[in-house]
mmCIF file of C-alpha atoms in Angstrom:
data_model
loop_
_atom_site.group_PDB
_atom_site.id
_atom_site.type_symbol
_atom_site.label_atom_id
_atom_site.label_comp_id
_atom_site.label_asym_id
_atom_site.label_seq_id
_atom_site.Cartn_x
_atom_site.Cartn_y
_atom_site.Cartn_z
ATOM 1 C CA UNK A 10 139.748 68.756 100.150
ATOM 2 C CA UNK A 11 138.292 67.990 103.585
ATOM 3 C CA UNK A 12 140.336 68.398 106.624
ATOM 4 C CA UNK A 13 140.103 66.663 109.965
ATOM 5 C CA UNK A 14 140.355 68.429 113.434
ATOM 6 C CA UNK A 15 142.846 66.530 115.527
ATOM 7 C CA UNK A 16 141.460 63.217 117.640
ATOM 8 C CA UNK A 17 141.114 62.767 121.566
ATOM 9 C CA UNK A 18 144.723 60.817 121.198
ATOM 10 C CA UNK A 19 146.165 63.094 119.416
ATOM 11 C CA UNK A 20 145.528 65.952 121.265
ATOM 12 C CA UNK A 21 146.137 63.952 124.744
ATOM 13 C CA UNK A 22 149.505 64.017 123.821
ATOM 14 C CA UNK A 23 150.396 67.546 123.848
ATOM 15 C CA UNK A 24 151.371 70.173 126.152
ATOM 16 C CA UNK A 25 148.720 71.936 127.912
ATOM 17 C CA UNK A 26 147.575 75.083 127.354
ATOM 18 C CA UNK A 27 148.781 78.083 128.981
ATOM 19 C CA UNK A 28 145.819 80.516 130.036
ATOM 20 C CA UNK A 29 145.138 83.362 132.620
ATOM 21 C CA UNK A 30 145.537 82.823 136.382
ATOM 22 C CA UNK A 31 142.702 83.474 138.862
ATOM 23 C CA UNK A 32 144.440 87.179 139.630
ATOM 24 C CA UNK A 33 143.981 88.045 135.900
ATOM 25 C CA UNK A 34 140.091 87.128 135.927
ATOM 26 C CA UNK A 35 138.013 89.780 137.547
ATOM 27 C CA UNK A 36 134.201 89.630 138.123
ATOM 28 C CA UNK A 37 132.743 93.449 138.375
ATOM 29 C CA UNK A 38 130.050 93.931 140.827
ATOM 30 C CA UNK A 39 129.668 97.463 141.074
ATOM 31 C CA UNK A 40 128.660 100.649 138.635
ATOM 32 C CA UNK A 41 132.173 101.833 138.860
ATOM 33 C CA UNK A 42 133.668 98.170 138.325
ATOM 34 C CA UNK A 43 131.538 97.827 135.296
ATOM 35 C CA UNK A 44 131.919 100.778 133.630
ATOM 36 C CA UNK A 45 136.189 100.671 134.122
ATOM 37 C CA UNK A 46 135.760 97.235 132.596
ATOM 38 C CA UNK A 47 133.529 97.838 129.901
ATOM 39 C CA UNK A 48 135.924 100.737 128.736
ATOM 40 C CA UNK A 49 139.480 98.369 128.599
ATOM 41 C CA UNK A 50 136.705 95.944 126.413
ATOM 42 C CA UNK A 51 135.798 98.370 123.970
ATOM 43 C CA UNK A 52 139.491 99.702 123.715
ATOM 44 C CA UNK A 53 140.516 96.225 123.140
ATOM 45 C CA UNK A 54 139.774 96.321 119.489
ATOM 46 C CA UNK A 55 139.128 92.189 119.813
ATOM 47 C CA UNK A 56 138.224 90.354 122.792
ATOM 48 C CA UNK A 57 137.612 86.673 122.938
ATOM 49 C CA UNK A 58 134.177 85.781 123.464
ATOM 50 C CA UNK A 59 132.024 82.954 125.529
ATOM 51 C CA UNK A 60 128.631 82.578 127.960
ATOM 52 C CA UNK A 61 127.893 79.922 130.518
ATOM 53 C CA UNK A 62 124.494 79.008 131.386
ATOM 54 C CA UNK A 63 123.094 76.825 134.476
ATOM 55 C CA UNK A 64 122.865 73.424 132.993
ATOM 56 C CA UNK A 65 118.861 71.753 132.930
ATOM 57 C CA UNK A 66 118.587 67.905 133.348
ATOM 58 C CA UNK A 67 114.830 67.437 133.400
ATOM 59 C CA UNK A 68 113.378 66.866 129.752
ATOM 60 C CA UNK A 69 111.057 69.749 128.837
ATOM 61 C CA UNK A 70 113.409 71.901 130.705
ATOM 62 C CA UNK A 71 114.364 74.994 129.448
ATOM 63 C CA UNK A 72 117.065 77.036 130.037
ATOM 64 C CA UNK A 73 116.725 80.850 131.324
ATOM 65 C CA UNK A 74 120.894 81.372 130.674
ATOM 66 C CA UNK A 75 123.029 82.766 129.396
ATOM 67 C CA UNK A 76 123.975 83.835 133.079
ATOM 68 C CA UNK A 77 127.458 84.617 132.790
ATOM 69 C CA UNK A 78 129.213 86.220 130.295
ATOM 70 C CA UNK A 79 133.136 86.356 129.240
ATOM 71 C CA UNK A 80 135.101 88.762 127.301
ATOM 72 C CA UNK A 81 138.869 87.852 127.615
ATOM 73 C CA UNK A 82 141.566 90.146 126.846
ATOM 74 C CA UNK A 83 145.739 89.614 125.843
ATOM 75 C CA UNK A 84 146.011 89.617 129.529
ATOM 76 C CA UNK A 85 143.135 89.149 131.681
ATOM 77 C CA UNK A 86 139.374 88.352 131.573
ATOM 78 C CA UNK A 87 136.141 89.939 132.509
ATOM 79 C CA UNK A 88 133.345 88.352 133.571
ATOM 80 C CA UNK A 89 129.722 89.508 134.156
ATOM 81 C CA UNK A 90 127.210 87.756 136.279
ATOM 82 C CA UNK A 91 123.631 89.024 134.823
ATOM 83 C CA UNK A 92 122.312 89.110 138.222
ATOM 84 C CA UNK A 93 124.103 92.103 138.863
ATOM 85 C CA UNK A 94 121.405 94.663 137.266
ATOM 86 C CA UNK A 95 123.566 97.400 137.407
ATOM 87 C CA UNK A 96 125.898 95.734 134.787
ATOM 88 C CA UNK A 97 123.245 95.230 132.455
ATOM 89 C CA UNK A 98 123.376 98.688 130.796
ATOM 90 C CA UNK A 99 127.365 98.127 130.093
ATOM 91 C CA UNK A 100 126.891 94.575 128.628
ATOM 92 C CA UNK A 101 123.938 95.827 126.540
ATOM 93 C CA UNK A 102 126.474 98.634 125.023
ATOM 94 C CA UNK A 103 128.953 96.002 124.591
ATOM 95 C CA UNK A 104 127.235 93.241 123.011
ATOM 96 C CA UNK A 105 126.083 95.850 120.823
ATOM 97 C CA UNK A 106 129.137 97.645 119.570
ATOM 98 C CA UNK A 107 131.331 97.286 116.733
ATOM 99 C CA UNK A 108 134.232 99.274 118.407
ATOM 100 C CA UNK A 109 135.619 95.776 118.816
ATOM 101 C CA UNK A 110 135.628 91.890 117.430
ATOM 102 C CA UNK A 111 133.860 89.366 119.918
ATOM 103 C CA UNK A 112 135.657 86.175 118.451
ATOM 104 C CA UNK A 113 134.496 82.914 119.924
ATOM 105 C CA UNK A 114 133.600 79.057 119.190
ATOM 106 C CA UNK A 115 129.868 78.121 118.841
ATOM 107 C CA UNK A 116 128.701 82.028 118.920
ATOM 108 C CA UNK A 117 125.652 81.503 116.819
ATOM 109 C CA UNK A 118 124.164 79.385 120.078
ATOM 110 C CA UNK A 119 125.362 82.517 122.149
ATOM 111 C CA UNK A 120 123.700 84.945 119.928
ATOM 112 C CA UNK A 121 120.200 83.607 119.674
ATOM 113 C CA UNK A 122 120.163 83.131 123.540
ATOM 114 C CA UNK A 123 121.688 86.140 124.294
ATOM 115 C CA UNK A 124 119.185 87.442 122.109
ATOM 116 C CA UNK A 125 115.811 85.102 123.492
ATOM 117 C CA UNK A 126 117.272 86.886 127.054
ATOM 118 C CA UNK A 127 118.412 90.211 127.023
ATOM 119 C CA UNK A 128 116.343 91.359 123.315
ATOM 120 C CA UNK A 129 119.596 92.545 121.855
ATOM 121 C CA UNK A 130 121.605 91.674 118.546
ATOM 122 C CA UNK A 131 125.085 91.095 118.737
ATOM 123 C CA UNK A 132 127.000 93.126 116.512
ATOM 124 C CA UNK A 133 130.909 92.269 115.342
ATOM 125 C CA UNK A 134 130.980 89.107 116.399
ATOM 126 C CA UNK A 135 133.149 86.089 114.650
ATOM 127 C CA UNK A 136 132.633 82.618 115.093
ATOM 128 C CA UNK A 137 135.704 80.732 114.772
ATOM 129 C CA UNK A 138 133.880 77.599 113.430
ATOM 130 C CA UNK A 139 133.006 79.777 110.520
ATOM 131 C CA UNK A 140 136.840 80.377 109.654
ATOM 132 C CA UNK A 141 137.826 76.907 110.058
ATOM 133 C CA UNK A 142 134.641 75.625 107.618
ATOM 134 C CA UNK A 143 136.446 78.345 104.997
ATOM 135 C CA UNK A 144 139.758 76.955 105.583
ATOM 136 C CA UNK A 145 138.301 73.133 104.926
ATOM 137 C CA UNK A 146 137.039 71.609 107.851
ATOM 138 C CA UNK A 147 134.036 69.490 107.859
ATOM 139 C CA UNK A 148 133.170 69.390 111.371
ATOM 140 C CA UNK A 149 132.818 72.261 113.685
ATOM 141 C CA UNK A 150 135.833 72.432 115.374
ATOM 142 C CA UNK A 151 135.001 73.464 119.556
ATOM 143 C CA UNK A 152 137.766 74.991 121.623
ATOM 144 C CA UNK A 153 139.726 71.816 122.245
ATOM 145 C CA UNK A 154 140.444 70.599 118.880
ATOM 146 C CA UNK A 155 140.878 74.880 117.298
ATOM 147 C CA UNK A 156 143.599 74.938 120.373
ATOM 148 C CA UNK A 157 144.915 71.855 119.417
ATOM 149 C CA UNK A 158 145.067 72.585 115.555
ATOM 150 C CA UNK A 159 146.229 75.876 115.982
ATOM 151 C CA UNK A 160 148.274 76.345 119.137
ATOM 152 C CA UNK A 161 149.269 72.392 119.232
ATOM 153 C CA UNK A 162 148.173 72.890 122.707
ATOM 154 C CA UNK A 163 145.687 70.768 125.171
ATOM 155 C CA UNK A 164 142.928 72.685 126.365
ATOM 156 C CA UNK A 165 141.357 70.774 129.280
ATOM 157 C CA UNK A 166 138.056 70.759 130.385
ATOM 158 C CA UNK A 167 135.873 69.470 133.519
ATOM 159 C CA UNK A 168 132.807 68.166 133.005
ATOM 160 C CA UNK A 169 132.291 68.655 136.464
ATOM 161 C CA UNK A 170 132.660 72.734 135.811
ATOM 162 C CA UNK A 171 131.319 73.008 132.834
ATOM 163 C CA UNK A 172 128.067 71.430 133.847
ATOM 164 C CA UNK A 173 128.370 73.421 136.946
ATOM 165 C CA UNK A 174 125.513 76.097 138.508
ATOM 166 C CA UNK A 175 126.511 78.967 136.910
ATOM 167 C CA UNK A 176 123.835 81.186 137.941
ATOM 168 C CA UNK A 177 124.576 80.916 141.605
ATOM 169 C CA UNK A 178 125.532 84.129 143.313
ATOM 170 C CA UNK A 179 129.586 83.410 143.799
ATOM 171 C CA UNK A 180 131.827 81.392 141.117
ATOM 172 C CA UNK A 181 134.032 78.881 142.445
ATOM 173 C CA UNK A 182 137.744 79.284 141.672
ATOM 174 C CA UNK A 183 137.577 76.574 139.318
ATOM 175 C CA UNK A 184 134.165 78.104 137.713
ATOM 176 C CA UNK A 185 136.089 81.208 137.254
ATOM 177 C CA UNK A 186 139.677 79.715 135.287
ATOM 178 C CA UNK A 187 137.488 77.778 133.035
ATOM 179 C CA UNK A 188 135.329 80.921 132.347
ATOM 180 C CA UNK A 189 138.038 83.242 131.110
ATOM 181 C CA UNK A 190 140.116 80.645 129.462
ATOM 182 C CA UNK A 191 137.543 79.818 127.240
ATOM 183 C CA UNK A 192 137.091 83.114 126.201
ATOM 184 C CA UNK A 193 140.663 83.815 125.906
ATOM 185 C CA UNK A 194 141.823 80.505 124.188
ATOM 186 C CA UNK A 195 139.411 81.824 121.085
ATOM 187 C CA UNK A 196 141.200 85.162 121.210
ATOM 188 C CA UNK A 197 144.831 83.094 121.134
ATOM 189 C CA UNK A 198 143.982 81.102 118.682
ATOM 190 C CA UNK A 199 142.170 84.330 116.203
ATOM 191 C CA UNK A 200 145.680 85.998 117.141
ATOM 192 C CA UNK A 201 147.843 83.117 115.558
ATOM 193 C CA UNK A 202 145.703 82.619 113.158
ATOM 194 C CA UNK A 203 147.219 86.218 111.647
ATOM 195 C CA UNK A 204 143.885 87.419 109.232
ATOM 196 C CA UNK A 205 143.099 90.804 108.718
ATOM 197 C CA UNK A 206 139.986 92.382 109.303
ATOM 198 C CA UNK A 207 138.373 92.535 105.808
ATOM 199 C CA UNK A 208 139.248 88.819 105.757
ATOM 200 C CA UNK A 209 137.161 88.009 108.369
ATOM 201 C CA UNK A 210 133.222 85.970 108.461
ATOM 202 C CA UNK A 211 131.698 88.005 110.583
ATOM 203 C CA UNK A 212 128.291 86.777 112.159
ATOM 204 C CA UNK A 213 125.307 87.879 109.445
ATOM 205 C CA UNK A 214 127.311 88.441 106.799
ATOM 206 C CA UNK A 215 127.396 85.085 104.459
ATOM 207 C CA UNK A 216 130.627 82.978 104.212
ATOM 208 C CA UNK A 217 130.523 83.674 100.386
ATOM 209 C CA UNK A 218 130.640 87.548 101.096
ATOM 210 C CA UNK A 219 133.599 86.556 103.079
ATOM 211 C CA UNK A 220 135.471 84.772 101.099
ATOM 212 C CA UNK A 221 134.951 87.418 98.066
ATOM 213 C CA UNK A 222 135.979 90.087 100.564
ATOM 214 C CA UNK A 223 138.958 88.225 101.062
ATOM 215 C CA UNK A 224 139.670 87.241 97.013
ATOM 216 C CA UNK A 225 139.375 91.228 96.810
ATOM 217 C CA UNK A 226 141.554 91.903 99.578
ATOM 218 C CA UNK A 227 144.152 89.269 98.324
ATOM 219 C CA UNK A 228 144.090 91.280 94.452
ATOM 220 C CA UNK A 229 144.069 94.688 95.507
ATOM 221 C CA UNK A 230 147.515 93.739 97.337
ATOM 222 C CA UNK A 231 148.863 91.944 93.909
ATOM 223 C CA UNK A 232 148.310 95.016 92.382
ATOM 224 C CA UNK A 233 149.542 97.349 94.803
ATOM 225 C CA UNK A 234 152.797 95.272 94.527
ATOM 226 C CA UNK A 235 152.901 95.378 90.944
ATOM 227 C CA UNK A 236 152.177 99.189 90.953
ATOM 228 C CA UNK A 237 155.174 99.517 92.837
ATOM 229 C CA UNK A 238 157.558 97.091 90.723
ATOM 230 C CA UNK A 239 156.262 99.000 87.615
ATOM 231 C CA UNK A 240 157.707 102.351 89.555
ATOM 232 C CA UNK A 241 160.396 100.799 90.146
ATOM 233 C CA UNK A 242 161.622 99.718 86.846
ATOM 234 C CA UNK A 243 160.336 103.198 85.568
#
């Protein structure tokens, strides 16, 4: 059965969403700063996941982005400007690893450019429009309507921000909420969300896999439980 995400009205109606204040966002500039943040990343285990790019206007244009990128934590965000060289080394480890989940919305777009820029794969990555397909939804879902379906909260977003120069040298205040809340609203809603590892689509690995891996995760704990009610009545 085919489910629906919720509609502009409906989700105009609720509460707004709660994310990280400007002193929880920090934007690394040095060796040291990188390196301090890239460690509280990896230790994570999950961080939520986004890029910005400079917009283009002109037909024909292409873009040269991703130029920012955002890994948002239970309590604050990171976020690393690729014209800092001297971060590049840390982000390449990062985007690399599988010491923790990168959970997003829309990461396949992220991957191939991050890819088409920096000539790495992303490894342990999960694209929340993945889980919602699996769960029944036809349409992929975006942050606003997986906040609003999850979290029954309103996510807002400027189009005046998002279509914002994101490769200039300094991010506005405004540049830099957005940023880390859209990072960090995917790791809020893969948090209520509740699954366990082994039940999750990760990037590269085919929704069918997925779902098996989760049918075999599901039995092994039926019989685990009736293992134990067998001791039991022994």
């Amino acid at each position: 059965m085919k489910k629906f995400a919720p509609t502009k009205a409906e989700i105009a109606l609720l509460q707004p969403f709660a994310g990280l204040a400007l002193a929880d966002i920090h934007v690394p500039t040095t060796a040291a700063e990188f390196a301090s943040a890239a460690a509280e990343i990896r230790g994570a285990g999950v961080a939520g996941f986004d890029t910005e790019s400079r917009p283009t206007f002109a037909a024909g244009e292409v873009s040269d982005g991703p130029h920012l990128v955002q890994f948002a934590l239970h309590d604050k965000a990171y976020l690393f400007q690729l014209h800092h060289a001297v971060g590049h080394p840390f982000l390449l480890e990062l985007l690399q690893s599988d010491a923790f989940i990168k959970v997003g919305f829309g990461l396949r777009s992220d991957s191939k450019h991050i890819r088409a820029k920096l000539g790495v794969q992303m490894r342990a990555v999960v694209d929340l429009n993945t889980v919602f397909s699996m769960r029944g939804f036809h349409k992929e879902m975006g942050v606003r309507a997986g906040v609003a379906q999850v979290l029954k909260r309103r996510f807002a977003k400027s189009r005046h921000v998002t279509t914002s120069n994101w490769s200039q040298q300094k991010l506005t205040p405004q540049q830099m909420l957005y940023a880390a809340n859209d990072a960090y609203a995917a790791l809020k809603v893969l948090e209520a969300l509740n699954l366990k590892r082994e039940a999750l689509p990760f990037m590269g690995l085919p929704v069918a896999a997925a779902k098996r891996k989760q049918g075999l995760s599901l039995r092994a704990a039926l019989l685990t439980l009736k293992y134990k009610i067998l001791n039991i009545i022994k």
